[in-house]
Tab-separated table of C-alpha atoms and ligand atoms in Angstrom:
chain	number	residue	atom	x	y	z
A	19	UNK	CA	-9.062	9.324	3.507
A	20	UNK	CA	-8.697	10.122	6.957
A	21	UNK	CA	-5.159	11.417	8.029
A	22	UNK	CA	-3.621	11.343	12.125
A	23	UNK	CA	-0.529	13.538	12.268
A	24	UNK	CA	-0.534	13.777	16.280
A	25	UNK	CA	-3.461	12.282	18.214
A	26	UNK	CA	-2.630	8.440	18.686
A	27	UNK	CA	-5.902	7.929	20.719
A	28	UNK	CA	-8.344	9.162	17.892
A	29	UNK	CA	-5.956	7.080	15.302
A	30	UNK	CA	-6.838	3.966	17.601
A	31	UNK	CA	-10.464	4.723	18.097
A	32	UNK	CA	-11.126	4.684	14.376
A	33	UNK	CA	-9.189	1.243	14.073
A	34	UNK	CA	-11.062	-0.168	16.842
A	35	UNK	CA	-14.258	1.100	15.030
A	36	UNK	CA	-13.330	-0.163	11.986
A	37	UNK	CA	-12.379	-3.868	13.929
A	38	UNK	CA	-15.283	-3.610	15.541
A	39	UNK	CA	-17.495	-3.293	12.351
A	40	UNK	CA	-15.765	-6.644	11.323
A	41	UNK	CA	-13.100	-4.820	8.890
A	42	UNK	CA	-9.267	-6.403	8.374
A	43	UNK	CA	-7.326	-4.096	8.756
A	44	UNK	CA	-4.315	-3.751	6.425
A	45	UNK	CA	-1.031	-1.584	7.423
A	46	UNK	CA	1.872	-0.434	4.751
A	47	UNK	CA	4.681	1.315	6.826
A	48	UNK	CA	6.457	3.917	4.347
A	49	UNK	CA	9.023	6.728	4.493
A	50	UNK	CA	7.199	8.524	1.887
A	51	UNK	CA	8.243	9.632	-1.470
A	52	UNK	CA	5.753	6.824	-2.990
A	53	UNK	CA	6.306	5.548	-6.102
A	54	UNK	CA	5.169	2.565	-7.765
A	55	UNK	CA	6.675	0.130	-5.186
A	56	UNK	CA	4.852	1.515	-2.298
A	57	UNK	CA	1.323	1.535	-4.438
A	58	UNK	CA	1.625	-2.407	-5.113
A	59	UNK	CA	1.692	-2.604	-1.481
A	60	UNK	CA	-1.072	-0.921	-1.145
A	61	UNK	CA	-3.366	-3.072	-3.749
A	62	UNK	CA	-1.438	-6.344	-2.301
A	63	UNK	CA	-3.083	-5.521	0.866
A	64	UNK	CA	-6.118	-5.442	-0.561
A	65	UNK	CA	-5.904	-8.462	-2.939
A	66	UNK	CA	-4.939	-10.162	0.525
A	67	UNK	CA	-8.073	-9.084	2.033
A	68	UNK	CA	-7.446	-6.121	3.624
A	69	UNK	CA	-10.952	-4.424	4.054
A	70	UNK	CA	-9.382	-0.962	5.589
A	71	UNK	CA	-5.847	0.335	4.057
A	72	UNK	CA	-3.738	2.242	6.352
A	73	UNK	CA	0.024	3.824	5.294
A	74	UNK	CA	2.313	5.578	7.503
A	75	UNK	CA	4.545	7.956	6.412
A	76	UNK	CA	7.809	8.695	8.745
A	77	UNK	CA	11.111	9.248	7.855
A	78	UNK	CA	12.579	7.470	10.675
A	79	UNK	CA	15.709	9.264	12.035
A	80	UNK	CA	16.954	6.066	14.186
A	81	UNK	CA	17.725	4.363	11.184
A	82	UNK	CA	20.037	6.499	9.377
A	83	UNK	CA	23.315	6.913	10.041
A	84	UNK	CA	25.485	9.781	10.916
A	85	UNK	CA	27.197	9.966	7.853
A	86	UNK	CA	23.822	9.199	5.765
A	87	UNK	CA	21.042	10.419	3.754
A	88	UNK	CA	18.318	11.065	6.545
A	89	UNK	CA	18.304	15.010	6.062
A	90	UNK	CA	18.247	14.417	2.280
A	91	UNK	CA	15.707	11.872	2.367
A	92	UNK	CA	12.938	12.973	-0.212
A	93	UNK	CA	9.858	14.474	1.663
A	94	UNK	CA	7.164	14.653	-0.615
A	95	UNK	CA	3.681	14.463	1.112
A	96	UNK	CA	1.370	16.525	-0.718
A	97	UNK	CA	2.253	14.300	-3.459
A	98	UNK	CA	2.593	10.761	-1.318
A	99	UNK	CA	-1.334	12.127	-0.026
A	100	UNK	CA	-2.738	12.514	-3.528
A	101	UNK	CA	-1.394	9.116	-4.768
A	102	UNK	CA	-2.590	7.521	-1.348
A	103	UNK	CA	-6.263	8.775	-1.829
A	104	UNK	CA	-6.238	8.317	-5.591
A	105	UNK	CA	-5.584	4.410	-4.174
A	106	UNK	CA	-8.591	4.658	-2.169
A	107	UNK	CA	-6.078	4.753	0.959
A	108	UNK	CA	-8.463	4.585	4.533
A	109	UNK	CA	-6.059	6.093	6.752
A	110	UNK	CA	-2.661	7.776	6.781
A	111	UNK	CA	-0.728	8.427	9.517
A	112	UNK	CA	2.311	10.799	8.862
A	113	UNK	CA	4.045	11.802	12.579
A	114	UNK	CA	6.528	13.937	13.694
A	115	UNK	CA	9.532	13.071	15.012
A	116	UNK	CA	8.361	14.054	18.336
A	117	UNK	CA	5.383	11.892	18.606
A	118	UNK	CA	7.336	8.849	17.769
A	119	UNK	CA	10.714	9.413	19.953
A	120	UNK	CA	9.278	11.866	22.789
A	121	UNK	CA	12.221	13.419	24.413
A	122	UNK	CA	10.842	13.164	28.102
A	123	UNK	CA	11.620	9.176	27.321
A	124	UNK	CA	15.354	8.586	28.117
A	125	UNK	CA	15.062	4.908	29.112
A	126	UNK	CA	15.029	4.096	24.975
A	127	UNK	CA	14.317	0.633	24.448
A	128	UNK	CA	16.537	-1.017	22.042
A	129	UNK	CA	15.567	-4.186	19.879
A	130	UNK	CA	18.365	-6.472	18.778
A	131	UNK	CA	18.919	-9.504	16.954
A	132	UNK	CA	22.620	-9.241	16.743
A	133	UNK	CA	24.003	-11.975	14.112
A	134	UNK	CA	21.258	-11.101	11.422
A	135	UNK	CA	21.597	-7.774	11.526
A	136	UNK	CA	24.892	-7.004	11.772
A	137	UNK	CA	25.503	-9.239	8.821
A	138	UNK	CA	24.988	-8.324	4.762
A	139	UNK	CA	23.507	-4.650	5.087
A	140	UNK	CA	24.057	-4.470	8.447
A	141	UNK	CA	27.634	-4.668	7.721
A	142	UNK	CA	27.955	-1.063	6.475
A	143	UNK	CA	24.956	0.102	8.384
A	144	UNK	CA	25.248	-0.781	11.432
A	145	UNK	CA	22.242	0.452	14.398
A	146	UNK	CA	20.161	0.914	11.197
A	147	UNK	CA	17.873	-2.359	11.592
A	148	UNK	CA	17.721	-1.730	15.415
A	149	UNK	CA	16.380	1.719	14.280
A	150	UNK	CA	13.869	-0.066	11.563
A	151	UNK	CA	12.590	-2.742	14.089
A	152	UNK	CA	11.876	-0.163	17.070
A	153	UNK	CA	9.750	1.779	14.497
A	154	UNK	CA	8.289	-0.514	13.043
A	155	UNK	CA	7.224	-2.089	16.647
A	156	UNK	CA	6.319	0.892	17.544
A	157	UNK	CA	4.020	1.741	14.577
A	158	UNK	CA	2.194	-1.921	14.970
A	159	UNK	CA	1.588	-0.951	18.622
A	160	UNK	CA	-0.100	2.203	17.675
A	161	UNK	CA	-2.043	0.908	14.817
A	162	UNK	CA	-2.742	-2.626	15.618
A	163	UNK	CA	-2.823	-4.112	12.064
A	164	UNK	CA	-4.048	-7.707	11.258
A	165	UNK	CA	-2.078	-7.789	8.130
A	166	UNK	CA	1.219	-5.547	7.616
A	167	UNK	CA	3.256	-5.916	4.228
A	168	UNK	CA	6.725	-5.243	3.217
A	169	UNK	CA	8.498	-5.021	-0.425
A	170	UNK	CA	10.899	-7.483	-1.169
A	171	UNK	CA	13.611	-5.375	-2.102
A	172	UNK	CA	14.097	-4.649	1.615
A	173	UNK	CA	14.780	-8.612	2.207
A	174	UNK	CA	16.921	-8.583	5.223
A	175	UNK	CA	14.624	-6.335	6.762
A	176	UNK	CA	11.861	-8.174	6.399
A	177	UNK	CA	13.356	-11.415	8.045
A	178	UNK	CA	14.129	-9.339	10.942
A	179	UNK	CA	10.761	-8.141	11.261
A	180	UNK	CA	9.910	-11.626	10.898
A	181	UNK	CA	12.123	-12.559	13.561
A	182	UNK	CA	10.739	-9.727	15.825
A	183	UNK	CA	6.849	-10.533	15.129
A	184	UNK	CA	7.471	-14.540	16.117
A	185	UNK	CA	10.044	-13.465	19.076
A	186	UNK	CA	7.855	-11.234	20.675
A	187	UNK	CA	3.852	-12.959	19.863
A	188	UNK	CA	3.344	-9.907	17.847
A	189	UNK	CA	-0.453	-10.615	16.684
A	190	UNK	CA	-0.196	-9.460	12.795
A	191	UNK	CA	0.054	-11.581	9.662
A	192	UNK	CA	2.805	-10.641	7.687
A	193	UNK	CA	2.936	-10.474	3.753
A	194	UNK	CA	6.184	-9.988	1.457
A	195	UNK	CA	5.262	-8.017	-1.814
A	196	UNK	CA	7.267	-8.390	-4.621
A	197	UNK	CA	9.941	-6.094	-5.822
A	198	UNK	CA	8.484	-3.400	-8.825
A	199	UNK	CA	11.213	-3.179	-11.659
A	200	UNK	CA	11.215	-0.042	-14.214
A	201	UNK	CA	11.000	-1.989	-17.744
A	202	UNK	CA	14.717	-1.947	-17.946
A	203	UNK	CA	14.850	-4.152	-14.537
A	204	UNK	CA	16.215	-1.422	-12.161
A	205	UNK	CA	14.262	-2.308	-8.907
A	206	UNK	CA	12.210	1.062	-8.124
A	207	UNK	CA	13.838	2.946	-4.922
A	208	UNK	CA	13.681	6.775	-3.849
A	209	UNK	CA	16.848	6.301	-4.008
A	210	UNK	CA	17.314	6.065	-7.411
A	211	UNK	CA	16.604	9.698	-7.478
A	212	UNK	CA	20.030	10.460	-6.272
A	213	UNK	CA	21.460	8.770	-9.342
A	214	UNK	CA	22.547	10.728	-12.364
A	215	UNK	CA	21.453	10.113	-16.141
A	216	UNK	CA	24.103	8.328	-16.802
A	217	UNK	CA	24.622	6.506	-13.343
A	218	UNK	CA	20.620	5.358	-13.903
A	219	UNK	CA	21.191	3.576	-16.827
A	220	UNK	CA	24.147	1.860	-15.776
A	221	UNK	CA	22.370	0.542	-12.624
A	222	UNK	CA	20.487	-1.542	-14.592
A	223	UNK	CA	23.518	-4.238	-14.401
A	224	UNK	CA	22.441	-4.580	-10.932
A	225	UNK	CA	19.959	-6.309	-11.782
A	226	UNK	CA	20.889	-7.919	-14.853
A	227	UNK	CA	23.566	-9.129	-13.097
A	228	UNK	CA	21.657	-10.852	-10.625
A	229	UNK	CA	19.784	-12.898	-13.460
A	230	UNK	CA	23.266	-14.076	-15.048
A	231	UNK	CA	24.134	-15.363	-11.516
A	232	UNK	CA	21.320	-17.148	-11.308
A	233	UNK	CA	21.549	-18.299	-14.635
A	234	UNK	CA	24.622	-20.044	-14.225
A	235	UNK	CA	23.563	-21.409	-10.832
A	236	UNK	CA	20.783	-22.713	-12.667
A	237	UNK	CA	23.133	-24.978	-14.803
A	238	UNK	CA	24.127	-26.563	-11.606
A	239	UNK	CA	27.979	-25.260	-12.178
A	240	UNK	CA	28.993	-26.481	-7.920
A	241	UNK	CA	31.650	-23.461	-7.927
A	242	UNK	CA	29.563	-21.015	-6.726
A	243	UNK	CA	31.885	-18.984	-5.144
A	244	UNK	CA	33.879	-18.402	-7.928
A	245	UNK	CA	30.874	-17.608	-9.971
A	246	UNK	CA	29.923	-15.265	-7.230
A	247	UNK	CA	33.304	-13.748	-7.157
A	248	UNK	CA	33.933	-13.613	-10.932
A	249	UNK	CA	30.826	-11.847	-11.522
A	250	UNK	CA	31.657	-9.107	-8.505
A	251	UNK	CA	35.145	-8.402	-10.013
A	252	UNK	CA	33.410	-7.516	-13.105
A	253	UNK	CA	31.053	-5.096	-11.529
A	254	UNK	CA	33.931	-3.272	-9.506
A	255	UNK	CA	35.607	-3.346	-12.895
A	256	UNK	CA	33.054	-1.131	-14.481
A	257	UNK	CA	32.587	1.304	-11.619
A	258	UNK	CA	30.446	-0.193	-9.203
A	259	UNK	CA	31.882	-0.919	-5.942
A	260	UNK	CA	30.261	-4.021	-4.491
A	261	UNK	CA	29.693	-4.208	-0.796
A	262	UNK	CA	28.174	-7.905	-1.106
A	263	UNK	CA	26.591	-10.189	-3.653
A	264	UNK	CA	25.877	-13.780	-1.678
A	265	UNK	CA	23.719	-16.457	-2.196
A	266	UNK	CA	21.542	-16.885	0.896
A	267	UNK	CA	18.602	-19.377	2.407
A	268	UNK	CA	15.626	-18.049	1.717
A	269	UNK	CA	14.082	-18.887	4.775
A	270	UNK	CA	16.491	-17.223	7.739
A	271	UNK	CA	19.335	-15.827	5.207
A	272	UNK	CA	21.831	-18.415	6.591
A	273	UNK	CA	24.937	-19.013	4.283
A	274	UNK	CA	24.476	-20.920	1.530
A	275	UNK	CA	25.398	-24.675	2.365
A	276	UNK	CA	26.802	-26.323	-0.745
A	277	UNK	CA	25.439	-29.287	0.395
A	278	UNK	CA	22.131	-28.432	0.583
A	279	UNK	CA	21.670	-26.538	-2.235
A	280	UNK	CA	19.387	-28.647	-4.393
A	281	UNK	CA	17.088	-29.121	-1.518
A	282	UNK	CA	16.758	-25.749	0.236
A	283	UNK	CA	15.270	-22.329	-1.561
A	284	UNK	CA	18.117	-19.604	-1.875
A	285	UNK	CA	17.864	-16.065	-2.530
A	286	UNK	CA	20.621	-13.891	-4.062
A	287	UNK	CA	21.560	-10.716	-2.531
A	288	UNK	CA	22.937	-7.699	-3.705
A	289	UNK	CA	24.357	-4.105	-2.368
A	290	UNK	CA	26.465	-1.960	-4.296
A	291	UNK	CA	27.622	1.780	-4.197
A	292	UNK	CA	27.178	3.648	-7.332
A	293	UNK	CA	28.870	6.976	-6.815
A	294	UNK	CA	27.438	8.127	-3.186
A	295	UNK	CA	24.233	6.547	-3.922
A	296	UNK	CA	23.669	2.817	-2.350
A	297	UNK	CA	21.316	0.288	-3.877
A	298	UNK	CA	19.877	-3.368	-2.876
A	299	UNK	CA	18.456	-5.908	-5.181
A	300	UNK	CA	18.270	-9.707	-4.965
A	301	UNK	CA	16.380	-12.572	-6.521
A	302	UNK	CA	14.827	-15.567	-5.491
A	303	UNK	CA	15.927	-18.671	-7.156
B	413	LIG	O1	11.206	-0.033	4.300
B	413	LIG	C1	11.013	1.115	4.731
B	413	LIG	O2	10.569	2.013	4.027
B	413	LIG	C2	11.346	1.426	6.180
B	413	LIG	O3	12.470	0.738	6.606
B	413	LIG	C3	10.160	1.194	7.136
B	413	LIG	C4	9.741	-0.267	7.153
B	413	LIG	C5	8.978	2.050	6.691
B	413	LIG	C6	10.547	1.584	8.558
B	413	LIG	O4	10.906	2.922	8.638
């Protein structure tokens, strides 16, 4: 496993080798701290025909907010390196902040796609998806992947990037892996490492909760707001505080059209605070 902490021109010689020699090359962006999540992207890549495997690892300050975790954010390489090779990982590129955002570069580009991103997470975050799509256009300009992939759980961001890779004729195919559950349903996050004992087993409503939304919706009950709503009461009732649960379209995360809703695929999105610690989930229906 060969690893590029600060030399982008070497890091792009070796993928143009590898090109060169006829090789796919298949990119998982990370912030490190892998767990079980970030290793199904990894074989997904593969199973999707990715011939060379590369992973970056970068906790990306531009998409954290003042106020939140970016200083806490779990930093585990040594580890993250071990699983990566054990994975049979090709390349990893872990930078430093200063490689990424040199300070000599004051004329900062900024990428936007306003009414997407300031909607659902973007809501309570805002800047953080214009911090996630710079880095992550960034990191397919340095590593020029054919295929890049993207968990699930991370739905809204992976629309945007989407959005970004069709606005801008960004050549790389882009794959959405699906979302790794502990046995007890809890969707697997580093974040979930913030959460107590107690607090872990309780944020396992999230996503049971999701399922008996989708349940009822299933039963073609036409309120869906009020099932929506009824079910969110409950959750701030037992000591959640819900910052959205909405029934999107799958394909651009428009708001749900009653109308259309036997016709159109919808997706089910939630974010909730659990103490200090925040957690998304959703479901496709
Ligand atoms: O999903 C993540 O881990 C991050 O947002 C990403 C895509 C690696 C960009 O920093």
């Amino acid at each position: 496993m060969q690893i590029f902490s600060d030399n982008i021109n070497t890091l792009r010689a070796q993928i143009s080798k590898w090109k060169e020699d006829g090789n796919t090359i298949g990119f998982a962006p990370t912030m490190g701290n892998l767990h079980d999540g970030h290793l199904s992207l990894v074989r997904n890549l593969k199973k999707n025909g990715a011939k060379k495997i590369a992973v970056s690892i970068f906790v990306n300050p531009r998409q954290f907010g003042l106020s939140e975790d970016f200083h806490q954010y779990p930093r585990t390489l040594k580890n993250d390196m071990a699983l990566l090779e054990k994975e049979g990982v090709d390349l990893v590129f872990c930078p430093e902040v200063n490689l990424i955002y040199p300070s000599h570069i004051n004329s900062e580009i900024i990428i936007d796609n306003p009414k997407l991103m300031n909607d659902l997470c973007g809501r309570k975050r805002p800047g953080h998806f214009n911090g996630v799509l710079l880095v992550v256009n960034k990191l397919f300009n340095i590593l020029q992947p054919d295929i890049a992939i993207f968990g699930q759980k991370d739905y809204q961001q992976f629309i945007l990037i989407k959005n970004m890779v069709e606005n801008l004729f960004i050549e790389v195919d882009l794959i959405l892996s699906p979302i790794i559950r502990e046995s007890n349903g809890l969707a697997l996050s580093s974040r979930n490492n913030y959460l107590s004992y107690e607090n872990k087993i309780m944020a396992t409503e999230i996503y049971a909760s999701l399922v008996k939304v989708k349940d009822k919706l299933d039963k073609k009950n036409d309120d869906i707001t009020q099932i929506i709503q009824l079910e969110v009461d409950r959750l701030n009732s037992i000591g959640f505080k819900v910052e959205y649960l909405e029934l999107r379209n799958l394909d651009n995360l428009e708001v749900c059209n009653k109308a259309e809703f036997e016709k159109k695929k919808y997706i089910l999105l939630i974010a909730i605070k659990l103490g200090d610690t925040r957690l998304i989930d959703n479901l496709i229906l």
